[in-house]
Amino acid sequence: MIRPILLVVTPFSQEALEPLQEYFDIVQWQSLPAPEAFCAQHGSGVLVLITNGMVGVPPPCRDTLANLALIACNGVGYDAIDLGWADARGIRVINTPDVLSADVADFAMALALAAFRRVPAADRYVRENKWRRQGAFTLTRRFWGSKVGIVGLGRIGHLIARRAAAFDTQIGYTGRRQQDGVAYAYFPTVLALAGWADVLIVATPGGADTCHLVSRVELEALGPEGVLVNIARGSVVNQLALIDCLESGQLGAAALDVFDDEPQVPEALAQSASTVLSPHIASATVQTRQAMAALVVDNILRHINGKCLISPVN
Ligand code: 8YV
C-alpha cells in the first residue's frame, strides 16, 4: 500500500517526527534537489504539510497538493498561510498557541531592558577595554516606573503586561476593543498609545490586518526618548519609517526580534547605535521548541486518527 507523504517544509525536530514514521513517508523540503519536480510527481500523495507562519505553503507546490488535508504550522503566527485557499479546499490548519507565550513575553522584557539600559553597548564597552581607557559608561534611562504601551493584548500581550507590572511600570494597551476586567489603561488607537508610552511593545499577529500598524506618525509620537520593541512580525512596523525616525532622532531606540525580509536586516538597523537586534529567537528555547513540536505532532496524530484537533485555526 502506498503510504501518504508528510512534507516538512521548515526546520523541525527529527526526534519529534519519530511517532509519525509509521504513518507517513516523511519528506524534507530542504533536502529535495528539485522541489517543484517532486511536487509535480508526488504532490497528490502529500496528506499533511508542516510549515511555519513565515513560510506557509510554498507557492511552487500549492496547486499539486490535491489531497492535502492538514497544514500544521510550527508557530503561533500563521500569517503566511492562505486560510482562504485552505478553507476553499477543506484543508484544516493548526498552530501552536500558548506553549510559547511565556518565552516570547520574557524576551520582550529582555529586549526592553536591553534597550533602556543599553546592555549590548555596555557589554561591548567592557570587551573593547573602553571602561579602563574612557571611564564610566554613559547614564541611561531606567525601565522601572516607565509607561509601557502594549499593542495587542492577546495571549502574549497579557503575559508581557504581567511582567512589566512586576517592574513597577504603568501599563497601557490598544487593540480592536477594550477588554472587560482588564485594569490597564485602554487607548483606542496605536497613535494615542504611542503618545502616552515611553516604550511601545508590538505583540499583534502579523498579516494584512496589522501591516504597518506602526508607521511614521506613531513612531514620532513615541518620540526621541521613546523605545519600540517588536516581538510580533516585521510587517507590523513600517521598517523604512523606523529607520528614518531612528536616524533623524525622532525615535530614541528600537529593539527588534523580527524584520521585514528575514534573515535580511538593513545595514541602517545593523549599524545603528540605537538598536538592539536579535534573529527571531523569542520562542527559541529548548523547552518551548520541544513543546511546539510535540503539539504539532499531537495534532497530526489526532487528525489521522479522526479525532478533534487540539489547536485548530480554521
Ligand atoms: C517561530 C514565531 O520562530 O510562533 C511564531 O509565530 O514566529 C516563532 O515562534 C516561527 O514560527 C518559526 O518556527
XYZ file of N, CA and C in Angstrom, residues 20-227:
624
model
N 5.552 9.634 13.829
C 4.825 9.723 12.550
C 5.436 8.829 11.473
N 6.587 8.230 11.793
C 7.275 7.396 10.803
C 6.394 6.236 10.333
N 5.592 5.714 11.257
C 4.804 4.504 10.898
C 3.614 4.844 10.000
N 3.274 6.130 9.952
C 2.085 6.520 9.177
C 2.417 7.155 7.829
N 3.625 7.776 7.763
C 3.941 8.590 6.585
C 5.312 8.254 6.016
N 5.428 8.518 4.725
C 6.769 8.721 4.173
C 7.080 10.188 4.418
N 8.098 10.467 5.213
C 8.396 11.846 5.601
C 9.441 12.433 4.656
N 9.079 13.546 4.017
C 9.968 14.188 3.028
C 10.340 15.582 3.525
N 11.640 15.859 3.552
C 12.126 17.176 3.974
C 12.297 18.052 2.742
N 11.535 19.142 2.706
C 11.593 20.074 1.571
C 13.030 20.521 1.317
N 13.748 20.827 2.411
C 15.101 21.371 2.297
C 16.065 20.376 1.632
N 15.704 19.071 1.663
C 16.629 18.064 1.110
C 16.310 17.736 -0.342
N 15.215 18.329 -0.862
C 14.810 17.992 -2.239
C 15.693 18.732 -3.243
N 16.347 18.028 -4.147
C 17.160 18.704 -5.174
C 16.297 19.509 -6.145
N 15.075 19.027 -6.370
C 14.175 19.730 -7.298
C 12.771 19.714 -6.705
N 12.477 20.637 -5.770
C 11.185 20.621 -5.076
C 9.989 20.672 -6.009
N 10.088 21.513 -7.045
C 8.943 21.633 -7.959
C 8.704 20.322 -8.699
N 9.800 19.673 -9.092
C 9.661 18.383 -9.799
C 9.068 17.342 -8.855
N 9.514 17.378 -7.610
C 8.960 16.434 -6.628
C 7.451 16.650 -6.501
N 7.048 17.923 -6.355
C 5.620 18.203 -6.162
C 4.803 17.802 -7.384
N 5.365 18.075 -8.551
C 4.645 17.709 -9.780
C 4.407 16.201 -9.839
N 5.387 15.445 -9.359
C 5.274 13.974 -9.445
C 4.541 13.378 -8.250
N 4.780 13.941 -7.068
C 4.270 13.311 -5.845
C 3.308 14.187 -5.036
N 3.033 15.397 -5.516
C 2.207 16.335 -4.737
C 0.873 15.753 -4.315
N 0.281 14.916 -5.167
C -1.044 14.350 -4.844
C -0.950 13.349 -3.693
N 0.261 12.929 -3.387
C 0.435 11.986 -2.285
C 0.654 12.668 -0.932
N 0.770 14.013 -0.954
C 1.015 14.741 0.304
C -0.301 14.915 1.049
N -0.392 14.336 2.241
C -1.608 14.425 3.061
C -1.483 15.522 4.119
N -0.268 15.666 4.655
C -0.030 16.653 5.717
C 1.243 17.427 5.371
N 1.228 18.702 5.702
C 2.395 19.560 5.464
C 2.726 20.315 6.742
N 3.979 20.271 7.166
C 4.448 21.044 8.323
C 5.194 22.258 7.801
N 4.827 23.425 8.314
C 5.482 24.657 7.912
C 5.536 25.595 9.118
N 5.807 26.881 8.852
C 5.658 27.850 9.934
C 4.975 29.095 9.383
N 4.743 30.051 10.274
C 3.936 31.200 9.886
C 4.656 32.205 9.038
N 5.951 31.939 8.808
C 6.724 32.870 7.964
C 6.779 32.361 6.533
N 6.674 31.039 6.354
C 6.875 30.415 5.037
C 5.541 29.991 4.424
N 4.681 29.372 5.229
C 3.401 28.909 4.703
C 3.583 27.730 3.752
N 2.712 27.638 2.744
C 2.775 26.556 1.752
C 3.552 27.085 0.550
N 4.680 26.490 0.190
C 5.487 27.011 -0.916
C 4.667 27.148 -2.195
N 4.618 28.343 -2.784
C 3.801 28.540 -3.995
C 4.063 27.511 -5.100
N 5.317 27.083 -5.337
C 5.523 26.131 -6.447
C 4.738 24.831 -6.295
N 4.370 24.484 -5.045
C 3.716 23.164 -4.920
C 2.235 23.279 -4.600
N 1.750 24.488 -4.366
C 0.365 24.647 -3.904
C -0.637 23.896 -4.782
N -0.539 24.077 -6.094
C -1.579 23.506 -6.976
C -1.407 22.009 -7.213
N -0.311 21.436 -6.692
C -0.115 19.984 -6.896
C -0.633 19.183 -5.701
N -0.974 19.892 -4.633
C -1.318 19.195 -3.370
C -2.806 18.880 -3.339
N -3.241 18.056 -4.269
C -4.682 17.814 -4.477
C -5.338 17.125 -3.282
N -4.534 16.387 -2.523
C -5.114 15.629 -1.404
C -4.640 16.122 -0.033
N -4.072 17.350 -0.022
C -3.604 17.893 1.259
C -4.802 18.063 2.198
N -4.671 17.546 3.413
C -5.785 17.593 4.370
C -5.471 18.447 5.586
N -4.169 18.624 5.899
C -3.818 19.354 7.117
C -2.516 20.127 6.921
N -2.563 21.407 7.239
C -1.355 22.237 7.310
C -1.049 22.465 8.782
N 0.101 21.985 9.223
C 0.482 22.105 10.632
C 1.530 23.206 10.748
N 1.140 24.335 11.367
C 2.035 25.486 11.495
C 2.838 25.367 12.787
N 4.139 25.280 12.647
C 5.024 25.176 13.819
C 5.302 26.576 14.366
N 4.305 27.175 14.954
C 4.389 28.525 15.497
C 2.980 29.036 15.752
N 2.902 30.143 16.489
C 1.566 30.682 16.782
C 1.086 31.574 15.639
N 2.001 32.253 14.998
C 1.634 33.120 13.872
C 1.500 32.306 12.598
N 0.372 32.507 11.895
C 0.150 31.740 10.660
C -0.110 32.680 9.482
N 0.458 33.873 9.571
C 0.178 34.922 8.589
C 0.580 34.569 7.161
N 1.547 33.677 6.983
C 1.947 33.315 5.610
C 1.097 32.186 5.070
N 0.146 31.690 5.842
C -0.725 30.603 5.378
C -2.018 31.219 4.874
N -2.347 30.919 3.625
C -3.543 31.493 2.993
C -4.765 30.711 3.458
N -5.430 31.220 4.487
C -6.573 30.497 5.059
C -7.716 30.397 4.062
N -7.886 31.428 3.214
C -8.951 31.355 2.213
C -8.721 30.189 1.263
N -7.474 30.023 0.853
C -7.111 28.912 -0.042
C -7.359 27.586 0.667
N -6.931 27.517 1.933
C -7.105 26.269 2.693
C -8.591 25.977 2.897
N -9.348 26.975 3.303
C -10.780 26.761 3.556
C -11.497 26.314 2.282
N -11.134 26.925 1.158
C -11.814 26.586 -0.105
C -11.576 25.130 -0.486
N -10.498 24.575 0.013
C -10.163 23.179 -0.316
C -10.409 22.229 0.858
N -11.053 22.749 1.903
C -11.336 21.878 3.051
C -10.087 21.412 3.776
N -9.032 22.208 3.688
C -7.759 21.862 4.350
C -7.760 22.456 5.758
N -7.583 21.617 6.763
C -7.510 22.124 8.124
C -6.136 22.731 8.389
N -6.109 23.677 9.311
C -4.855 24.337 9.700
C -4.763 24.328 11.228
N -3.587 23.986 11.753
C -3.346 24.090 13.212
C -2.126 24.966 13.452
N -2.036 25.528 14.637
C -0.842 26.284 15.028
C -0.452 25.888 16.448
N 0.489 26.603 17.051
C 0.979 26.207 18.379
C 0.873 27.379 19.365
N -0.339 27.780 19.736
C -0.519 28.873 20.682
C -0.171 28.431 22.103
N -0.056 29.367 22.987
C 0.106 29.143 24.437
C 1.461 28.558 24.839
N 1.907 27.503 24.197
C 3.143 26.845 24.653
C 4.356 27.767 24.537
N 4.263 28.789 23.710
C 5.417 29.687 23.517
C 5.201 31.077 24.129
N 4.001 31.344 24.623
C 3.671 32.712 25.046
C 4.612 33.254 26.121
N 4.936 32.436 27.108
C 5.765 32.932 28.221
C 7.177 33.251 27.753
N 7.715 32.397 26.875
C 9.062 32.680 26.352
C 9.082 34.002 25.594
N 8.050 34.198 24.747
C 8.037 35.417 23.934
C 7.881 36.643 24.834
N 7.052 36.499 25.870
C 6.882 37.623 26.815
C 8.174 37.896 27.570
N 8.874 36.830 27.986
C 10.183 37.017 28.627
C 11.105 37.811 27.714
N 11.105 37.426 26.424
C 12.061 38.039 25.505
C 11.695 39.491 25.221
N 10.407 39.785 25.229
C 10.008 41.194 25.067
C 10.570 42.043 26.195
N 10.534 41.511 27.408
C 11.103 42.245 28.537
C 12.621 42.338 28.412
N 13.233 41.249 27.953
C 14.690 41.267 27.776
C 15.090 42.358 26.789
N 14.350 42.469 25.687
C 14.658 43.483 24.679
C 14.402 44.885 25.223
N 13.309 45.055 25.976
C 13.006 46.378 26.531
C 14.102 46.812 27.498
N 14.503 45.911 28.387
C 15.550 46.240 29.367
C 16.887 46.484 28.663
N 17.169 45.657 27.655
C 18.434 45.819 26.928
C 18.490 47.179 26.244
N 17.333 47.614 25.715
C 17.295 48.922 25.041
C 17.375 50.062 26.038
N 16.590 49.994 27.101
C 16.603 51.094 28.091
C 17.971 51.242 28.737
N 18.572 50.105 29.130
C 19.833 50.169 29.880
C 21.045 49.944 28.984
N 20.810 49.849 27.660
C 21.881 49.771 26.637
C 22.872 48.653 26.954
N 22.315 47.496 27.274
C 23.139 46.355 27.693
C 24.135 45.918 26.615
N 23.720 45.758 25.334
C 24.708 45.346 24.317
C 25.873 46.341 24.193
N 25.533 47.644 24.236
C 26.598 48.659 24.115
C 27.514 48.606 25.327
N 26.930 48.384 26.506
C 27.742 48.300 27.727
C 28.652 47.075 27.682
N 28.132 45.982 27.152
C 28.941 44.759 27.028
C 30.148 45.030 26.132
N 29.862 45.665 24.966
C 30.966 45.985 24.032
C 31.962 46.930 24.693
N 31.445 47.878 25.490
C 32.296 48.879 26.151
C 33.355 48.205 27.027
N 32.916 47.179 27.746
C 33.864 46.445 28.602
C 34.820 45.629 27.751
N 34.255 44.858 26.802
C 35.087 43.975 25.969
C 36.117 44.733 25.152
N 35.803 45.952 24.748
C 36.716 46.785 23.938
C 37.641 47.628 24.820
N 37.634 47.319 26.130
C 38.564 47.961 27.069
C 38.339 49.464 27.178
N 37.138 49.911 26.817
C 36.868 51.347 26.881
C 36.633 51.795 28.330
N 36.185 50.854 29.157
C 35.943 51.234 30.559
C 37.259 51.695 31.196
N 38.305 50.934 30.902
C 39.603 51.275 31.507
C 40.158 52.541 30.859
N 39.930 52.674 29.562
C 40.532 53.816 28.860
C 39.694 55.083 28.993
N 38.334 54.913 29.000
C 37.498 56.120 28.919
C 36.662 56.369 30.183
N 36.732 55.452 31.127
C 35.967 55.656 32.368
C 34.533 55.174 32.268
N 33.687 55.769 33.044
C 32.321 55.250 33.254
C 31.495 55.236 31.963
N 30.689 54.253 31.840
C 29.732 54.154 30.725
C 28.676 55.234 30.911
N 28.020 55.584 29.798
C 27.032 56.669 29.834
C 25.842 56.331 30.726
N 25.214 57.343 31.271
C 23.978 57.112 32.023
C 22.879 56.723 31.034
N 21.944 55.928 31.498
C 20.834 55.504 30.620
C 19.513 55.892 31.291
N 18.408 55.551 30.610
C 17.095 55.796 31.220
C 16.647 54.527 31.928
N 15.938 54.681 32.988
C 15.537 53.493 33.750
C 14.233 52.950 33.207
N 14.070 51.659 33.356
C 12.859 50.987 32.877
C 11.762 51.005 33.932
N 12.124 50.726 35.166
C 11.060 50.693 36.204
C 10.407 52.081 36.274
N 9.093 52.100 36.490
C 8.396 53.388 36.570
C 8.035 53.968 35.221
N 8.481 53.336 34.126
C 8.160 53.886 32.805
C 6.736 53.521 32.404
N 6.289 54.114 31.311
C 4.934 53.844 30.799
C 5.072 52.855 29.637
N 4.541 51.666 29.844
C 4.659 50.573 28.876
C 3.369 50.444 28.082
N 3.454 50.681 26.776
C 2.291 50.548 25.893
C 2.369 49.235 25.125
N 1.341 48.415 25.227
C 1.323 47.098 24.569
C 0.330 47.132 23.414
N 0.845 46.890 22.210
C -0.009 46.869 21.015
C -0.441 45.423 20.794
N -1.670 45.123 21.180
C -2.167 43.750 21.058
C -2.117 43.015 22.377
N -3.209 43.087 23.148
C -3.224 42.436 24.479
C -3.854 41.060 24.345
N -3.163 40.211 23.590
C -3.613 38.828 23.431
C -2.912 37.929 24.424
N -2.776 36.631 24.055
C -2.113 35.676 24.961
C -0.736 36.194 25.367
N 0.050 36.612 24.402
C 1.419 37.063 24.694
C 1.385 38.441 25.347
N 0.540 39.330 24.830
C 0.449 40.679 25.387
C 0.095 40.686 26.858
N -0.797 39.794 27.270
C -1.173 39.724 28.693
C 0.020 39.320 29.561
N 0.811 38.394 29.066
C 1.980 37.951 29.854
C 3.059 39.027 29.878
N 3.162 39.795 28.802
C 4.088 40.941 28.808
C 3.638 41.940 29.874
N 2.345 42.213 29.929
C 1.819 43.176 30.903
C 2.114 42.711 32.326
N 1.937 41.397 32.583
C 2.207 40.879 33.938
C 3.674 41.078 34.306
N 4.537 40.832 33.338
C 5.980 41.001 33.595
C 6.328 42.470 33.795
N 5.760 43.326 32.968
C 6.047 44.762 33.081
C 5.536 45.308 34.410
N 4.400 44.805 34.865
C 3.836 45.261 36.150
C 4.802 44.946 37.290
N 5.521 43.843 37.164
C 6.470 43.458 38.220
C 7.646 44.424 38.309
N 7.813 45.242 37.245
C 8.877 46.275 37.254
C 8.311 47.620 37.687
N 7.123 47.599 38.320
C 6.509 48.853 38.802
C 6.330 49.864 37.687
N 5.938 49.386 36.512
C 5.673 50.303 35.397
C 4.172 50.615 35.360
N 3.823 51.631 34.592
C 2.417 51.903 34.263
C 2.150 51.203 32.928
N 0.978 50.592 32.817
C 0.705 49.790 31.621
C -0.533 50.291 30.885
N -0.376 50.479 29.586
C -1.497 50.807 28.716
C -1.504 49.838 27.550
N -2.644 49.748 26.857
C -2.707 48.837 25.708
C -3.675 49.371 24.675
N -3.554 48.875 23.483
C -4.533 49.141 22.441
C -4.822 47.840 21.714
N -5.989 47.804 21.111
C -6.433 46.617 20.387
C -7.793 46.926 19.792
N -8.406 45.907 19.154
C -9.690 46.149 18.480
C -10.741 46.693 19.446
N -10.696 46.238 20.682
C -11.715 46.691 21.641
C -11.132 46.681 23.051
N -11.778 47.475 23.925
C -11.358 47.442 25.327
C -11.798 46.126 25.940
N -10.947 45.532 26.729
C -11.227 44.200 27.278
C -11.855 44.325 28.660
N -12.928 43.602 28.881
C -13.584 43.596 30.198
C -12.643 43.006 31.243
N -12.685 43.591 32.428
C -11.932 43.027 33.544
C -10.445 43.279 33.491
N -10.023 44.162 32.585
C -8.587 44.478 32.474
C -8.352 45.872 33.052
N -7.474 45.966 34.038
C -7.295 47.243 34.745
C -6.351 48.186 34.011
N -5.615 47.666 33.019
C -4.653 48.521 32.317
C -5.402 49.592 31.530
N -4.743 50.741 31.327
C -5.364 51.856 30.591
C -5.551 51.467 29.128
N -6.737 51.670 28.603
C -7.033 51.352 27.203
C -6.924 52.615 26.354
N -6.272 52.463 25.219
C -6.170 53.563 24.261
C -6.795 53.090 22.957
N -7.653 53.859 22.356
C -8.403 53.396 21.179
C -7.553 53.246 19.932
N -6.399 53.881 19.891
C -5.548 53.775 18.697
C -4.088 53.580 19.096
N -3.312 53.049 18.164
C -1.870 52.918 18.382
C -1.262 54.301 18.574
N -1.761 55.269 17.809
C -1.217 56.639 17.902
C -1.409 57.211 19.299
N -2.604 57.023 19.848
C -2.862 57.546 21.201
C -1.957 56.846 22.214
N -1.804 55.534 22.063
C -0.942 54.785 22.990
C 0.504 55.238 22.857
N 0.968 55.430 21.621
C 2.356 55.848 21.382
C 2.622 57.229 21.968
N 1.617 58.099 21.941
C 1.790 59.442 22.507
C 1.901 59.418 24.022
N 1.387 58.380 24.631
C 1.414 58.235 26.109
C 2.635 57.468 26.578
N 3.056 56.483 25.831
C 4.028 55.489 26.296
C 5.480 55.975 26.232
N 6.299 55.374 27.102
C 7.757 55.522 26.982
C 8.322 54.381 26.128
N 7.648 53.237 26.191
C 8.074 52.083 25.387
C 6.821 51.463 24.791
N 6.890 51.168 23.505
C 5.771 50.562 22.786
C 6.200 49.150 22.419
N 5.474 48.158 22.923
C 5.800 46.756 22.656
C 4.764 46.178 21.708
N 5.199 45.777 20.530
C 4.302 45.271 19.493
C 4.126 43.767 19.678
N 2.866 43.368 19.931
C 2.575 41.960 20.244
C 1.352 41.468 19.475
N 1.121 42.018 18.293
C -0.049 41.632 17.496
C 0.309 40.464 16.576
N -0.709 39.805 16.000
C -0.424 38.870 14.921
C 0.111 39.627 13.702
N 0.742 38.892 12.790
C 1.144 39.506 11.530
C 0.000 39.423 10.542
N 0.284 39.739 9.277
C -0.727 39.617 8.239
C -1.271 40.959 7.776
N -2.198 40.886 6.825
C -2.713 42.095 6.157
C -3.399 43.042 7.146
N -4.082 42.511 8.132
C -4.849 43.367 9.057
C -3.957 44.240 9.932
N -2.701 43.854 10.113
C -1.825 44.631 11.001
C -0.617 45.212 10.257
N -0.640 45.107 8.921
C 0.517 45.603 8.166
C 0.719 47.113 8.392
N 1.921 47.465 8.812
C 2.285 48.860 9.080
C 1.346 49.537 10.077
N 0.883 48.761 11.004
C 0.054 49.326 12.089
C 0.837 50.381 12.860
N 2.141 50.199 12.888
C 3.030 51.196 13.497
C 3.827 51.846 12.372
N 3.463 53.073 12.056
C 4.169 53.781 10.983
C 4.760 55.078 11.516
N 5.142 55.959 10.590
C 5.888 57.156 10.961
C 5.197 57.979 12.035
N 3.914 58.222 11.884
C 3.225 59.122 12.829
C 3.238 58.528 14.238
N 3.101 57.200 14.322
C 3.145 56.567 15.649
C 4.551 56.607 16.235
N 5.535 56.374 15.373
C 6.924 56.387 15.848
C 7.314 57.791 16.314
N 6.884 58.806 15.586
C 7.182 60.189 16.006
C 6.466 60.525 17.318
N 5.258 59.971 17.492
C 4.517 60.210 18.753
C 5.235 59.545 19.927
N 5.841 58.388 19.669
C 6.605 57.698 20.727
C 7.784 58.572 21.139
N 8.420 59.217 20.161
C 9.308 60.330 20.438
C 10.786 60.026 20.629
N 11.569 61.073 20.756
C 13.040 60.962 20.802
C 13.570 60.252 22.040
N 12.768 60.089 23.058
C 13.164 59.289 24.225
C 12.478 57.925 24.193
N 11.597 57.753 23.195
C 10.782 56.540 23.171
C 11.539 55.320 22.671
N 11.065 54.151 23.078
C 11.663 52.868 22.676
C 10.584 52.008 22.042
